[in-house]
mmCIF file of C-alpha atoms in Angstrom:
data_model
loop_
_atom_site.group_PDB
_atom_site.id
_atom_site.type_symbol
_atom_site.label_atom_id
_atom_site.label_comp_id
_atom_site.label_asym_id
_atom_site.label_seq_id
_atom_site.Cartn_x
_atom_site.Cartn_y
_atom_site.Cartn_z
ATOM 1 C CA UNK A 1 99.283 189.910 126.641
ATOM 2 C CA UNK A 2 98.906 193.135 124.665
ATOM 3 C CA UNK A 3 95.698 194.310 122.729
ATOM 4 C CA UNK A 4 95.740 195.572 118.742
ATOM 5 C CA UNK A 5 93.687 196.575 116.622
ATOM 6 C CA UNK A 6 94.008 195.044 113.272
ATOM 7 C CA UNK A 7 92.311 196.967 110.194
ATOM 8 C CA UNK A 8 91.837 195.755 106.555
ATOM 9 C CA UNK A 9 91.539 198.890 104.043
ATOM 10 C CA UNK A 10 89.669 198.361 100.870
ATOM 11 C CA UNK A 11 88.372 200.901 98.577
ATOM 12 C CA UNK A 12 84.952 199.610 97.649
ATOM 13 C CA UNK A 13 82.180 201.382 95.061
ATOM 14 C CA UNK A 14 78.571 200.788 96.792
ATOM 15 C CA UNK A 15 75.877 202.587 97.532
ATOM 16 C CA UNK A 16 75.378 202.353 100.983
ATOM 17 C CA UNK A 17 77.782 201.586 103.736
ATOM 18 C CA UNK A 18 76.157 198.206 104.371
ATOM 19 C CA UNK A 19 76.307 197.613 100.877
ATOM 20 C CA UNK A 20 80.257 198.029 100.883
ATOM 21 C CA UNK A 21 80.463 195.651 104.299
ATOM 22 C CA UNK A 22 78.732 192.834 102.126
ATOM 23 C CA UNK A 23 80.591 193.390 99.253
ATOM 24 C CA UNK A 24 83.956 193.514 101.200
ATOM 25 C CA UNK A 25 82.490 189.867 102.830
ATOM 26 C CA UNK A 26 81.819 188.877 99.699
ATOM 27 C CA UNK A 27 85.290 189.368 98.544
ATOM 28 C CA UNK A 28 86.756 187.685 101.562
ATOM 29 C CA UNK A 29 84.575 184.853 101.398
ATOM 30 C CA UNK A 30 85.490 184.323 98.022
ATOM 31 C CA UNK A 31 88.855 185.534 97.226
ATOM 32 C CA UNK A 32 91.984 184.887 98.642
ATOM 33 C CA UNK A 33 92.711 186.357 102.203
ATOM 34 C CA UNK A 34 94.168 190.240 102.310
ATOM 35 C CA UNK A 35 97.812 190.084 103.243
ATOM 36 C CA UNK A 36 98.219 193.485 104.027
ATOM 37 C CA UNK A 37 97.477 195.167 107.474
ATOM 38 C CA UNK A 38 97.219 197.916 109.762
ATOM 39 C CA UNK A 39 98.349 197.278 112.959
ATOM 40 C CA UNK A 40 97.568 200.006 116.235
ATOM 41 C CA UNK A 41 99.356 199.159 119.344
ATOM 42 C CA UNK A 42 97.967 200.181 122.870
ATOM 43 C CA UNK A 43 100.666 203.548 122.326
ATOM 44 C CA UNK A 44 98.242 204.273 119.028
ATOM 45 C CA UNK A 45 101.439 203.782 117.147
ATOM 46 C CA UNK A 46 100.503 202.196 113.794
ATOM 47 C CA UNK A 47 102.415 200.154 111.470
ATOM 48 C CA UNK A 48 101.849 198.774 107.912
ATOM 49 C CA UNK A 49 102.095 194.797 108.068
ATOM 50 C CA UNK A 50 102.612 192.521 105.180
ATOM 51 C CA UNK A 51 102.305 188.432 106.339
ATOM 52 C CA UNK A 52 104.568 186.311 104.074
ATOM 53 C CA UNK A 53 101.111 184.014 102.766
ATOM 54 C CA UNK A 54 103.307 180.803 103.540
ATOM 55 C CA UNK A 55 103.654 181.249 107.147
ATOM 56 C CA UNK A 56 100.706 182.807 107.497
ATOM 57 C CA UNK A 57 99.177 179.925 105.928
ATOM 58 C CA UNK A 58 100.903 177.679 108.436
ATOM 59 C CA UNK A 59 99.656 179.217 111.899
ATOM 60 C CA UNK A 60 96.503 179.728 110.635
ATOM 61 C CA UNK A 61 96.619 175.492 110.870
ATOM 62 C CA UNK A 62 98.185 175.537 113.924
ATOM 63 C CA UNK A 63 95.405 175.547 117.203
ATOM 64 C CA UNK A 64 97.694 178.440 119.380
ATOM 65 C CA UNK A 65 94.638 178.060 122.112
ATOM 66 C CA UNK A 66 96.925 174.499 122.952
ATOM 67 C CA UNK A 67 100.042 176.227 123.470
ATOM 68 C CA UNK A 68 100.248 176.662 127.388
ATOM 69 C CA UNK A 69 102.322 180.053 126.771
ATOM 70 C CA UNK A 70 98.599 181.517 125.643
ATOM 71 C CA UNK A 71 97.003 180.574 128.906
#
């Protein structure tokens, strides 16, 4: 299996950085999830990904920790 990282960019007015990390929680507690991410492989190479909300909708129902191919 192969390690990312995953980052969520938002450009947030605050005060304080801890300020902006609530208020970015606040928004994704609240609002409808971010479809739009940064992905970094293990290479560093990074690429812009956009999740079509349907199917991202469906695997987020779907419990992947069953599937015997993630063991």
């Amino acid at each position: 299996m192969h390690k990312f990282t995953v980052a969520l960019t938002r450009e947030i007015e605050a005060d304080t950085p801890e300020e902006a990390a609530l208020l970015l929680y606040q928004e994704l507690s609240k609002g409808p999830l971010p479809d739009c991410y940064a992905v970094t492989d293990e290479t560093s190479l990074t690429m812009e990904v956009k999740l079509d909300r349907e199917k991202a909708d469906e695997f987020a129902s779907i419990d992947h920790t069953a599937d015997p191919g993630n063991w």
